[in-house]
Coordinates of C-alpha atoms in Angstrom, one line a residue:
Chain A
X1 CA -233.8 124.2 -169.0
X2 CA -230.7 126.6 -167.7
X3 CA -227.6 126.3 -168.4
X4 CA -224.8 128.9 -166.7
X5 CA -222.7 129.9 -169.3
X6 CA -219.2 131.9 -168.8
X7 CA -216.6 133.1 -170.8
X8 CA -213.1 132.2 -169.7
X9 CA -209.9 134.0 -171.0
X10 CA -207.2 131.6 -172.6
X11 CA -203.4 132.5 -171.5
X12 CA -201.0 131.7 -173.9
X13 CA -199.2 129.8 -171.5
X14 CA -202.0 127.2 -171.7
X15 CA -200.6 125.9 -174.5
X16 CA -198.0 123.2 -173.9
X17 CA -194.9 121.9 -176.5
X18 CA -197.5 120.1 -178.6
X19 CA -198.4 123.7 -179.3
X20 CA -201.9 123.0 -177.8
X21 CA -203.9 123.8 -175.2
X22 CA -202.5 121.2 -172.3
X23 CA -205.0 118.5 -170.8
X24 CA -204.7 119.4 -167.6
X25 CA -205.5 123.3 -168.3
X26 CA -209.2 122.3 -169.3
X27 CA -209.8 121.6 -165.8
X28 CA -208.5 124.8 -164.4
X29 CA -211.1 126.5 -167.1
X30 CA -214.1 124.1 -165.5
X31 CA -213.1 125.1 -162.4
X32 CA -213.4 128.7 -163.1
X33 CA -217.1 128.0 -164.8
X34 CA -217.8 126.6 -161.1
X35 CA -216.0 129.0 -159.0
X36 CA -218.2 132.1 -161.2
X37 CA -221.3 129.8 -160.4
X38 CA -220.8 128.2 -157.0
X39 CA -218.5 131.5 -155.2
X40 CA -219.7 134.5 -157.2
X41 CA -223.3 134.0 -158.2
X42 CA -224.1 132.0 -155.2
X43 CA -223.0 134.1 -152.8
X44 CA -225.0 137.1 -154.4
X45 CA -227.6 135.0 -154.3
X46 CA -227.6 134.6 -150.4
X47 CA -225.9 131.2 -150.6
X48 CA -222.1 131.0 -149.2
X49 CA -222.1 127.8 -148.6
X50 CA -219.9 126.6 -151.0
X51 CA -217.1 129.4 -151.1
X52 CA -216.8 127.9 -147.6
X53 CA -215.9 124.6 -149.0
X54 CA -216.4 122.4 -151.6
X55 CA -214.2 119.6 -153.3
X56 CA -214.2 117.8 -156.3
X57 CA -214.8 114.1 -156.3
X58 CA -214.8 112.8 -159.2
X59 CA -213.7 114.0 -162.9
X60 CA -214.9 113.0 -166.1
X61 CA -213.6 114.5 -169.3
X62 CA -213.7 113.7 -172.8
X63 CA -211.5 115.8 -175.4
X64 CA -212.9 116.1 -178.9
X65 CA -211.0 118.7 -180.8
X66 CA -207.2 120.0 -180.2
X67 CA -207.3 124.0 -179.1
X68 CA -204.8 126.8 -179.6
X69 CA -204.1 130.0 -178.5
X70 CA -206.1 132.3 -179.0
X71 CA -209.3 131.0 -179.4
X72 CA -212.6 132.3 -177.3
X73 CA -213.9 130.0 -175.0
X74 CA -217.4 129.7 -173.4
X75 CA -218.3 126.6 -170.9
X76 CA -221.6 125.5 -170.2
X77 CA -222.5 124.2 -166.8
X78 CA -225.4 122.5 -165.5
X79 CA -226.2 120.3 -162.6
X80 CA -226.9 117.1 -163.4
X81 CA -227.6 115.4 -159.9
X82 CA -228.2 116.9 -156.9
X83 CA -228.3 114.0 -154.1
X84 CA -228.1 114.6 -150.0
X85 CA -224.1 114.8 -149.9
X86 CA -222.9 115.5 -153.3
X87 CA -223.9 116.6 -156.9
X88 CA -223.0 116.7 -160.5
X89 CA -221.9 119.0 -162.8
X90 CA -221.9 118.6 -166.7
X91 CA -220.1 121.2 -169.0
X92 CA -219.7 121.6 -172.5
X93 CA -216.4 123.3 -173.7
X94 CA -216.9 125.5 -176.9
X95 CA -213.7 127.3 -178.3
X96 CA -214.3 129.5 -181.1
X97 CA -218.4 128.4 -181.2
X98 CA -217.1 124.5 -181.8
X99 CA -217.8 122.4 -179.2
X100 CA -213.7 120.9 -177.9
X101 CA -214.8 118.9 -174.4
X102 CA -217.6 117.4 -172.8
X103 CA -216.9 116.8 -169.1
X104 CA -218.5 115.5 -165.9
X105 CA -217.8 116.5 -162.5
X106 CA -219.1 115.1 -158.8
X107 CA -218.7 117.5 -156.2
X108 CA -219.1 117.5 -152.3
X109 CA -219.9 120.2 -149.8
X110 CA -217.0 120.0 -147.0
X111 CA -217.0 121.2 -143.9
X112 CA -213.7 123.2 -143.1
X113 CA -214.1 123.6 -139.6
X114 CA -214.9 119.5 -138.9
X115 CA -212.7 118.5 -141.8
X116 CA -215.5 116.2 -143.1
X117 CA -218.3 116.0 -146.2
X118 CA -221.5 117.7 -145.3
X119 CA -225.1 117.4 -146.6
X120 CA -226.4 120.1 -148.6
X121 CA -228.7 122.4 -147.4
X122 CA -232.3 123.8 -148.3
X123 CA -231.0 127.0 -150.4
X124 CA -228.2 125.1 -151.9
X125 CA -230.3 122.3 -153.5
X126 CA -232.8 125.3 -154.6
X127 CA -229.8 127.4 -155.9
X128 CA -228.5 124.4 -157.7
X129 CA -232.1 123.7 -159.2
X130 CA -231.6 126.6 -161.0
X131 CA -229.2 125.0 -163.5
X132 CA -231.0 122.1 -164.8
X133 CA -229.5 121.9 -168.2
Chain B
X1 CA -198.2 91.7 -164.0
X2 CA -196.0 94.6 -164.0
X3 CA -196.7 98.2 -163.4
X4 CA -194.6 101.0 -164.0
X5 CA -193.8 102.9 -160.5
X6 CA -192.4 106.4 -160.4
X7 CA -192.2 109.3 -157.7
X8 CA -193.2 112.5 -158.7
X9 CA -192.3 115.7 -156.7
X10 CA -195.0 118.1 -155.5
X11 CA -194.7 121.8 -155.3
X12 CA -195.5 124.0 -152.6
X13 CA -197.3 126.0 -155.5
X14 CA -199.7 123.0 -156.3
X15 CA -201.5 123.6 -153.4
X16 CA -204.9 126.2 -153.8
X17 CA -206.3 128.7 -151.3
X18 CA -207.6 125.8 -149.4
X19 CA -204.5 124.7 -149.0
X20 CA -204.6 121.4 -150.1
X21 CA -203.2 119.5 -153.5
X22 CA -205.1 121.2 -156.6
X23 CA -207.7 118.5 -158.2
X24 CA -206.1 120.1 -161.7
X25 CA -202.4 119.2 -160.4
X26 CA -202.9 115.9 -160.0
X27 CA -203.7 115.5 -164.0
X28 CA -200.0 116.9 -164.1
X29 CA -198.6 114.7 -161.8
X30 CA -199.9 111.7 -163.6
X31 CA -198.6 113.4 -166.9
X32 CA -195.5 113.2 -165.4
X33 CA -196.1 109.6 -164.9
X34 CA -197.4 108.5 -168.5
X35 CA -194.5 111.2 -170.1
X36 CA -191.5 109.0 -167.8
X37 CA -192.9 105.9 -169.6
X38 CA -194.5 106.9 -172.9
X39 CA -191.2 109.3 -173.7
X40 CA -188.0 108.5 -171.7
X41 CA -188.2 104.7 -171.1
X42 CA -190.5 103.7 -174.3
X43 CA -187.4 106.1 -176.6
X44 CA -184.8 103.9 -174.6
X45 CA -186.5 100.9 -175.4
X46 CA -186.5 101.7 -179.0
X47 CA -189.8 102.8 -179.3
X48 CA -190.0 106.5 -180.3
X49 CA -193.4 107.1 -181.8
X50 CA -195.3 108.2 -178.8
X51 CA -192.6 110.9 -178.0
X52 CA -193.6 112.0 -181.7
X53 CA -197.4 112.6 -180.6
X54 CA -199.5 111.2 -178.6
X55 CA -203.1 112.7 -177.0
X56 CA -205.8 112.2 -174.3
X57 CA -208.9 111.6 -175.6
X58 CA -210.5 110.8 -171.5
X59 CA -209.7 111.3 -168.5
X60 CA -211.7 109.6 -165.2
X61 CA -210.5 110.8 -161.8
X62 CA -211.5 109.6 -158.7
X63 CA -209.8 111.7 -155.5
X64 CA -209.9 109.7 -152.3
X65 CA -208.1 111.5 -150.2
X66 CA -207.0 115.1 -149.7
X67 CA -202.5 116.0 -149.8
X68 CA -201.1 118.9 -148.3
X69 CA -197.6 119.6 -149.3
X70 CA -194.7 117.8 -148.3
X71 CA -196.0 115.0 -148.9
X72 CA -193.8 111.9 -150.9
X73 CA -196.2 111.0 -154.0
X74 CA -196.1 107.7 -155.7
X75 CA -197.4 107.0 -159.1
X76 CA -198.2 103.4 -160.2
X77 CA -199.4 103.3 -164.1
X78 CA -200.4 100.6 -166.2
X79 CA -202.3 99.4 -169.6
X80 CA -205.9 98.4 -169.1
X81 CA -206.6 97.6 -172.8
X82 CA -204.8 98.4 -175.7
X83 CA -206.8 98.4 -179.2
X84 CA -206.1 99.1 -182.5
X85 CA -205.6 102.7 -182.3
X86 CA -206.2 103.9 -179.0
X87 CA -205.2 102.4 -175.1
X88 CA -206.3 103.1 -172.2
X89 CA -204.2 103.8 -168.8
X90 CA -205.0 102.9 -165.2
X91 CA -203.4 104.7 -162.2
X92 CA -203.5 104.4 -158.5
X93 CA -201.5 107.7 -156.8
X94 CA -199.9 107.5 -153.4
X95 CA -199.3 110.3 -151.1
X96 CA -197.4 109.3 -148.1
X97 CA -197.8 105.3 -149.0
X98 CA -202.2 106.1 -148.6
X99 CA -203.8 106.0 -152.1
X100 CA -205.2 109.4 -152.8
X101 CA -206.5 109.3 -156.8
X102 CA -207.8 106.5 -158.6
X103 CA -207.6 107.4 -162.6
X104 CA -207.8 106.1 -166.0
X105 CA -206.9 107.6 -169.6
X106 CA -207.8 106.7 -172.7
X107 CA -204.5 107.6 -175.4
X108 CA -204.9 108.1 -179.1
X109 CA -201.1 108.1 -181.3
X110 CA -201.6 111.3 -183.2
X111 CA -199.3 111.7 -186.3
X112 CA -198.7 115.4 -186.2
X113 CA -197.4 115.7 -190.0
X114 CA -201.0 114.0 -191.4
X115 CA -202.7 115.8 -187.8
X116 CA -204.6 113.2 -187.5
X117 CA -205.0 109.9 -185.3
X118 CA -202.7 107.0 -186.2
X119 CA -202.8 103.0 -185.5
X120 CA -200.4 101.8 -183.2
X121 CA -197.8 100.3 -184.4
X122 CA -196.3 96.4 -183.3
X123 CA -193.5 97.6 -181.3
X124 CA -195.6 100.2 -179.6
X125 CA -198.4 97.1 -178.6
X126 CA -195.4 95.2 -177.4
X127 CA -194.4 97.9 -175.1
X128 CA -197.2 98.7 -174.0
X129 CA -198.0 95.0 -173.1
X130 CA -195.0 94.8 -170.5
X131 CA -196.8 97.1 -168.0
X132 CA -200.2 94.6 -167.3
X133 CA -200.9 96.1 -163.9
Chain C
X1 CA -169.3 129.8 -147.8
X2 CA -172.1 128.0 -147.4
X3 CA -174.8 127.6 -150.2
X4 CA -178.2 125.7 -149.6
X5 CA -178.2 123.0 -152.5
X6 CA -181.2 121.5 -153.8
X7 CA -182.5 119.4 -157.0
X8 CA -186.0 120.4 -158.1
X9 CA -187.4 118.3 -160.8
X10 CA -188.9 119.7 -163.9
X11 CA -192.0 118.6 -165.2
X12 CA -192.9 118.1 -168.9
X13 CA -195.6 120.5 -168.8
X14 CA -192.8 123.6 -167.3
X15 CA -192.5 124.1 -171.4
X16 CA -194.4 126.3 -173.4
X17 CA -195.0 126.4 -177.0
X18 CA -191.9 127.5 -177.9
X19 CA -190.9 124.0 -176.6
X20 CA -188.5 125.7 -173.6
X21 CA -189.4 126.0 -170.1
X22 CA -191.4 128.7 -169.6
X23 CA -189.6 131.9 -167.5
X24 CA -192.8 132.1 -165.2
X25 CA -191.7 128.0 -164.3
X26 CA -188.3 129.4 -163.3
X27 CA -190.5 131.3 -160.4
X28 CA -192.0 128.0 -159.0
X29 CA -188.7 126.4 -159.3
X30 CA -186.7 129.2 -157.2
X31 CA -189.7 128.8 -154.5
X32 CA -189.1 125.4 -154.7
X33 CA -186.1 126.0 -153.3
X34 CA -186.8 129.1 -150.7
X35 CA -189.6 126.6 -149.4
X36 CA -187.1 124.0 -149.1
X37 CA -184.9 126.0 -147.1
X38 CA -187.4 128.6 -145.0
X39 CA -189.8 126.0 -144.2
X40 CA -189.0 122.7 -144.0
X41 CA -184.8 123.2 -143.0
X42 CA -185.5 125.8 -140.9
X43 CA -188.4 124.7 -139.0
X44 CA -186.3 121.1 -138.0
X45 CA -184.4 123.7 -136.7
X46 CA -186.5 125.0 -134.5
X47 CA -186.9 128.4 -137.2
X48 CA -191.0 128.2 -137.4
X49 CA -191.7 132.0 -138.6
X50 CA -191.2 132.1 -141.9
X51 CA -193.9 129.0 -143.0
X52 CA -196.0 131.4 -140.9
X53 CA -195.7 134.0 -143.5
X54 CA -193.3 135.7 -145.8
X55 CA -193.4 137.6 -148.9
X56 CA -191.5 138.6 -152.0
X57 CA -191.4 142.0 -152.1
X58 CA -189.0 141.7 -155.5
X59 CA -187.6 139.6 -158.0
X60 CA -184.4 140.1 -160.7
X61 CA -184.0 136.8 -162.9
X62 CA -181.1 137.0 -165.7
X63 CA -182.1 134.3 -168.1
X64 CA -178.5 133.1 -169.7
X65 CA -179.9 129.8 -171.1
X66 CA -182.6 128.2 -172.1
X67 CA -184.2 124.6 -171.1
X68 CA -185.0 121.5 -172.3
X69 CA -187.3 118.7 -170.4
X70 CA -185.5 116.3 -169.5
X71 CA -182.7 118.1 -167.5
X72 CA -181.2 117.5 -164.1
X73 CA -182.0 121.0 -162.2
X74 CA -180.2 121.9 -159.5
X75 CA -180.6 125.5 -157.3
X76 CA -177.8 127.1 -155.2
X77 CA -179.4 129.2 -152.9
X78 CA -178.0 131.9 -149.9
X79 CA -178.3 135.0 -148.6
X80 CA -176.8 137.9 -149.6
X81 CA -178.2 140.4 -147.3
X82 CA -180.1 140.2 -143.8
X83 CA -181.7 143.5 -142.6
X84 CA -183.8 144.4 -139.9
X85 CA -187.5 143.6 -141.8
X86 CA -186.4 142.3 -144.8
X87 CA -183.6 139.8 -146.5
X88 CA -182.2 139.3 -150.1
X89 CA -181.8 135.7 -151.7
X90 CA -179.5 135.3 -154.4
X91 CA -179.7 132.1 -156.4
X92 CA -177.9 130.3 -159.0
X93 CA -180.2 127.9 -161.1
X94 CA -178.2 125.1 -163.1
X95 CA -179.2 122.5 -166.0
X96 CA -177.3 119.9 -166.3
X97 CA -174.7 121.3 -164.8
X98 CA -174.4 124.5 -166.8
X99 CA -175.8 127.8 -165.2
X100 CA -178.9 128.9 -166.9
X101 CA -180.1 131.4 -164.6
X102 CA -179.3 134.0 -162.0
X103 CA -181.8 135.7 -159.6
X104 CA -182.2 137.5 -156.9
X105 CA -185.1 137.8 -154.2
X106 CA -185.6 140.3 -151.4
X107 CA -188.1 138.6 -148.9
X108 CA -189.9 140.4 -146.1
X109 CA -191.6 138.5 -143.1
X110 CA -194.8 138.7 -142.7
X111 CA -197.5 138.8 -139.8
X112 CA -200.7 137.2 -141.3
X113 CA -202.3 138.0 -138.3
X114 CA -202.2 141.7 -138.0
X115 CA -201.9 141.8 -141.8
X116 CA -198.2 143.9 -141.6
X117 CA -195.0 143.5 -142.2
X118 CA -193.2 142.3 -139.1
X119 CA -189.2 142.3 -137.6
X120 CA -186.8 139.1 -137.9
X121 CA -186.4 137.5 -135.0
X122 CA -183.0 136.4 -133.6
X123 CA -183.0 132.9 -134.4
X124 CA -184.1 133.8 -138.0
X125 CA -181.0 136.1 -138.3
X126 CA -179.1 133.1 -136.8
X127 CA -180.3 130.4 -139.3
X128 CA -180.3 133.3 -142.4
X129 CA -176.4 134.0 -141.3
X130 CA -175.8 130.2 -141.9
X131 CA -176.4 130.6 -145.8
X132 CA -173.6 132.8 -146.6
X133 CA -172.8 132.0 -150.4
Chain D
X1 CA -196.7 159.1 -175.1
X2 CA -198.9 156.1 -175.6
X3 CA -199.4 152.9 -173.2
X4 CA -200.7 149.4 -174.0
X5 CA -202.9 148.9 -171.8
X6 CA -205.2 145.2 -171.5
X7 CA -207.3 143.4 -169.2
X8 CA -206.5 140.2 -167.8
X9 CA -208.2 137.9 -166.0
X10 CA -207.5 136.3 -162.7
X11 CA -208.2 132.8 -162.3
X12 CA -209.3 131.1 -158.4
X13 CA -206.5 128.6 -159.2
X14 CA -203.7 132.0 -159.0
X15 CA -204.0 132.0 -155.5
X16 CA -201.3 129.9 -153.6
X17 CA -202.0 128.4 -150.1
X18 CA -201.6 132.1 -148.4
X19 CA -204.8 133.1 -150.3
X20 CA -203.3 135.8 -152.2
X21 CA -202.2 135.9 -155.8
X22 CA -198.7 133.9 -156.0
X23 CA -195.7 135.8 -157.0
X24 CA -195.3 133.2 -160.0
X25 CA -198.6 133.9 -161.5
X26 CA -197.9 137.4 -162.2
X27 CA -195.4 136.6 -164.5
X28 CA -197.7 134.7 -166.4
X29 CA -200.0 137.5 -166.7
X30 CA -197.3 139.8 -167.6
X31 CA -196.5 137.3 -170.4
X32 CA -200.6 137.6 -171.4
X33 CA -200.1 141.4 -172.0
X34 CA -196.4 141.3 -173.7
X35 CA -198.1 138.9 -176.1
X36 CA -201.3 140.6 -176.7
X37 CA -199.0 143.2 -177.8
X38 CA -196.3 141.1 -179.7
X39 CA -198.4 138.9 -181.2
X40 CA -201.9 139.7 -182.0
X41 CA -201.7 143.7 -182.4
X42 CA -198.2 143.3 -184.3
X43 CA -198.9 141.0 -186.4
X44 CA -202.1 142.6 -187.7
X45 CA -200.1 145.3 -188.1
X46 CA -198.2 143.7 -190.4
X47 CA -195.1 142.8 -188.0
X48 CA -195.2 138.8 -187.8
X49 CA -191.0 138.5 -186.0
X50 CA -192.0 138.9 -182.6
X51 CA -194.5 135.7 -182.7
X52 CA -191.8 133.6 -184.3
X53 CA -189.6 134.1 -181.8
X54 CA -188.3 136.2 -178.5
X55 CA -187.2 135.3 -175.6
X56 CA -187.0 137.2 -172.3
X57 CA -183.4 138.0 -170.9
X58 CA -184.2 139.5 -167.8
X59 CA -186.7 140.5 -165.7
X60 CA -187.6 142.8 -162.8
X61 CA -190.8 142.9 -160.7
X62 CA -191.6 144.7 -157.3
X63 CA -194.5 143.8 -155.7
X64 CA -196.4 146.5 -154.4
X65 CA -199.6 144.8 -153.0
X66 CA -201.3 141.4 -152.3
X67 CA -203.8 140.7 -154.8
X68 CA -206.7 138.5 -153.7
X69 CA -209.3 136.7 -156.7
X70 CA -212.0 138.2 -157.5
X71 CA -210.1 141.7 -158.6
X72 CA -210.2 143.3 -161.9
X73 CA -206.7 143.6 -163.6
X74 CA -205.3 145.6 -165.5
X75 CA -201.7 145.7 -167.3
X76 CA -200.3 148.9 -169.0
X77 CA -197.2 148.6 -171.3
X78 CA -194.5 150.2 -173.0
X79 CA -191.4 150.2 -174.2
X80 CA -188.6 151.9 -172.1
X81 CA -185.9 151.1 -174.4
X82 CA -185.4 149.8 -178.2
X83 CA -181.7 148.8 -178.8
X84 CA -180.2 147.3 -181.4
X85 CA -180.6 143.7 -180.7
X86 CA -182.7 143.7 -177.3
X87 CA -185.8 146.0 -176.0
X88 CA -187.3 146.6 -172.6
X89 CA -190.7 146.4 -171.1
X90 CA -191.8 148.6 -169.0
X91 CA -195.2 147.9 -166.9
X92 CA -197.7 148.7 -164.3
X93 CA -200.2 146.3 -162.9
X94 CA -203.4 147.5 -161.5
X95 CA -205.6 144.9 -159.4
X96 CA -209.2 147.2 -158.8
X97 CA -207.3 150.0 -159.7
X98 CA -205.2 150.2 -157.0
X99 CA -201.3 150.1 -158.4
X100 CA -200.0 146.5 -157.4
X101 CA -196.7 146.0 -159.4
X102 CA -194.2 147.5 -161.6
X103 CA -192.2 145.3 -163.5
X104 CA -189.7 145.6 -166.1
X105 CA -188.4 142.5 -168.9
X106 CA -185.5 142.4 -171.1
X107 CA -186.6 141.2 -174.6
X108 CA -184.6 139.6 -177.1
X109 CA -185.4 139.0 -180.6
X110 CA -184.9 135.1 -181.6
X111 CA -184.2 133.5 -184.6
X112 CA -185.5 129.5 -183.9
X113 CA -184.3 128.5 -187.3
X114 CA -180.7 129.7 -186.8
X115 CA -181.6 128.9 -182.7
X116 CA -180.0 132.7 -182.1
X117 CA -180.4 136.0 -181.3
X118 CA -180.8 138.2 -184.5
X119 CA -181.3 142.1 -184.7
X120 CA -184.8 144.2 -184.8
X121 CA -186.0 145.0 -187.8
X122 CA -187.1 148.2 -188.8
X123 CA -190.7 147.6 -188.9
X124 CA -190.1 145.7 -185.6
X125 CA -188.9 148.9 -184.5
X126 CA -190.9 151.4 -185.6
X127 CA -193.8 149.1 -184.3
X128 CA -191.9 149.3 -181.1
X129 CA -191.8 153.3 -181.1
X130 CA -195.8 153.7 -180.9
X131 CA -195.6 152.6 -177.5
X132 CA -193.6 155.4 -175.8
X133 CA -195.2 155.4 -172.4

């Protein structure tokens, strides 16, 4: 029952003329959750799969409370799914210890070099075990 | 059965290390989009309340395709379902005349004296029933 | 007396909180423009090297007004100065027809393959010599 | 002879299609430490004018070094100058301790009410003169 949990810095320039933190910038936070996971961590453990390519299929977010600058933020990501060709991540958003988005996201191993989707492999479906929720 | 077409411009700088379109720019690309209708042509039409606030409560994105920069993108929009306080817009994104992103939104009117959700008033139901898909 | 003239179009999202457009946006829109003109004008003619690489080795942006979304942006570009392994931009940035900003660039090509700073070429002198303010 | 000196964080999404930090994004992270400074330490210090408005007039940024993500960042701070009606930034960014850029910004002291320029205070600067470099 793992979650990966990260803390991601807010820029002020996150926030957009509403005077809160812009839709669009939630994603670039989930993406850092990943990156720490699937780049960093990974690749320590002895998996570089995915810094070598990996794309995002499909998005899923719901927005439950407005955020402003500053405010700390912590996402919590787990792996929903993990299939032959692609997987699923869930997050929660928390900005000051409330919980602010819930989000989904399917994700595909590519292959750089071929220019096409790839099946996962043996240590990335163990690594990705790891984070069952 | 009317949508609401507009090209956006992409920048050279919306591309990531992998050198292709950033999933997170594309949520900007269709703001642009929903701000060209829901601002500039909704005010000209008379109907000023979503300029006044208006927020995301979902987002679904479906990528299809990757886009490298140039590339001329085309952004159809319209209204899936509109309720009594929230509506929900469909998208199809074309880059180069290929359809790239599939996406929907659901939109809550926010009145940002009260900060809170609002009902949708009749005029904004009538404008948003021009653009039927 | 040439200049090289193009329109970049803002996006809602270029203004921060302050409900302006944001002086890091002004960046991206000037590289709109040097992309414009180093990559996609100069490649059609026959001017490849600098999409292979080039860097900004400085920057000096005079602020004089600021910006609203919506506003019709348009960038004068040309070159000021062409040495032996670097060049120097100068740019005028107008909104709606009023000049809002004044910058400067000094740009040095760049070999991505030895990782070093490299000569101009001839042709790149040529095309440069074109964009004479 | 005191710097401010704060830690900011890269983010994957600040590389451009190079692979190295874009030249935009440092501008944003300039902005993180200028309002670390102007905001949050300031106004705890009982100097609230900077948050309510300033704008940048000018600024000037050499890059010294490519910056690649992951790197630890660092931005030191002062001020070079403290006029009557304007100040100016000085600062040093440090990517793994290795110097990357010096920048400096022109600061100006708004009044959004009156939507003008307005003098520094005396608090403002005396706030100002801890920060000598």
């Amino acid at each position: 029952m793992a979650r990966f949990t990260t803390e991601v810095a807010l820029r002020w320039s996150d926030m957009d003329a509403f005077g809160h933190v812009n839709n669009n910038k939630y994603l670039v936070l989930l993406e850092e959750a990943r990156v720490a996971m699937m780049f960093t961590v990974a690749e320590a453990a002895g998996v570089p799969g995915f810094r070598q390519g990996v794309v995002v299929a499909r998005h899923e977010v719901d927005f439950l409370l407005p955020v402003t600058v500053p405010a700390d933020v912590r996402v919590e990501l787990w792996v929903e799914r993990a299939g032959n060709a692609s997987f699923t991540f869930a997050y929660e958003l928390f900005a000051d210890d409330k919980l602010a988005l819930r989000a989904k996201s399917v994700m595909v191993p590519f292959d750089t070099v071929e220019e096409r989707p790839r099946r996962l492999t043996a240590p990335e479906r163990a690594f990705l075990a790891r984070w069952d929720g």
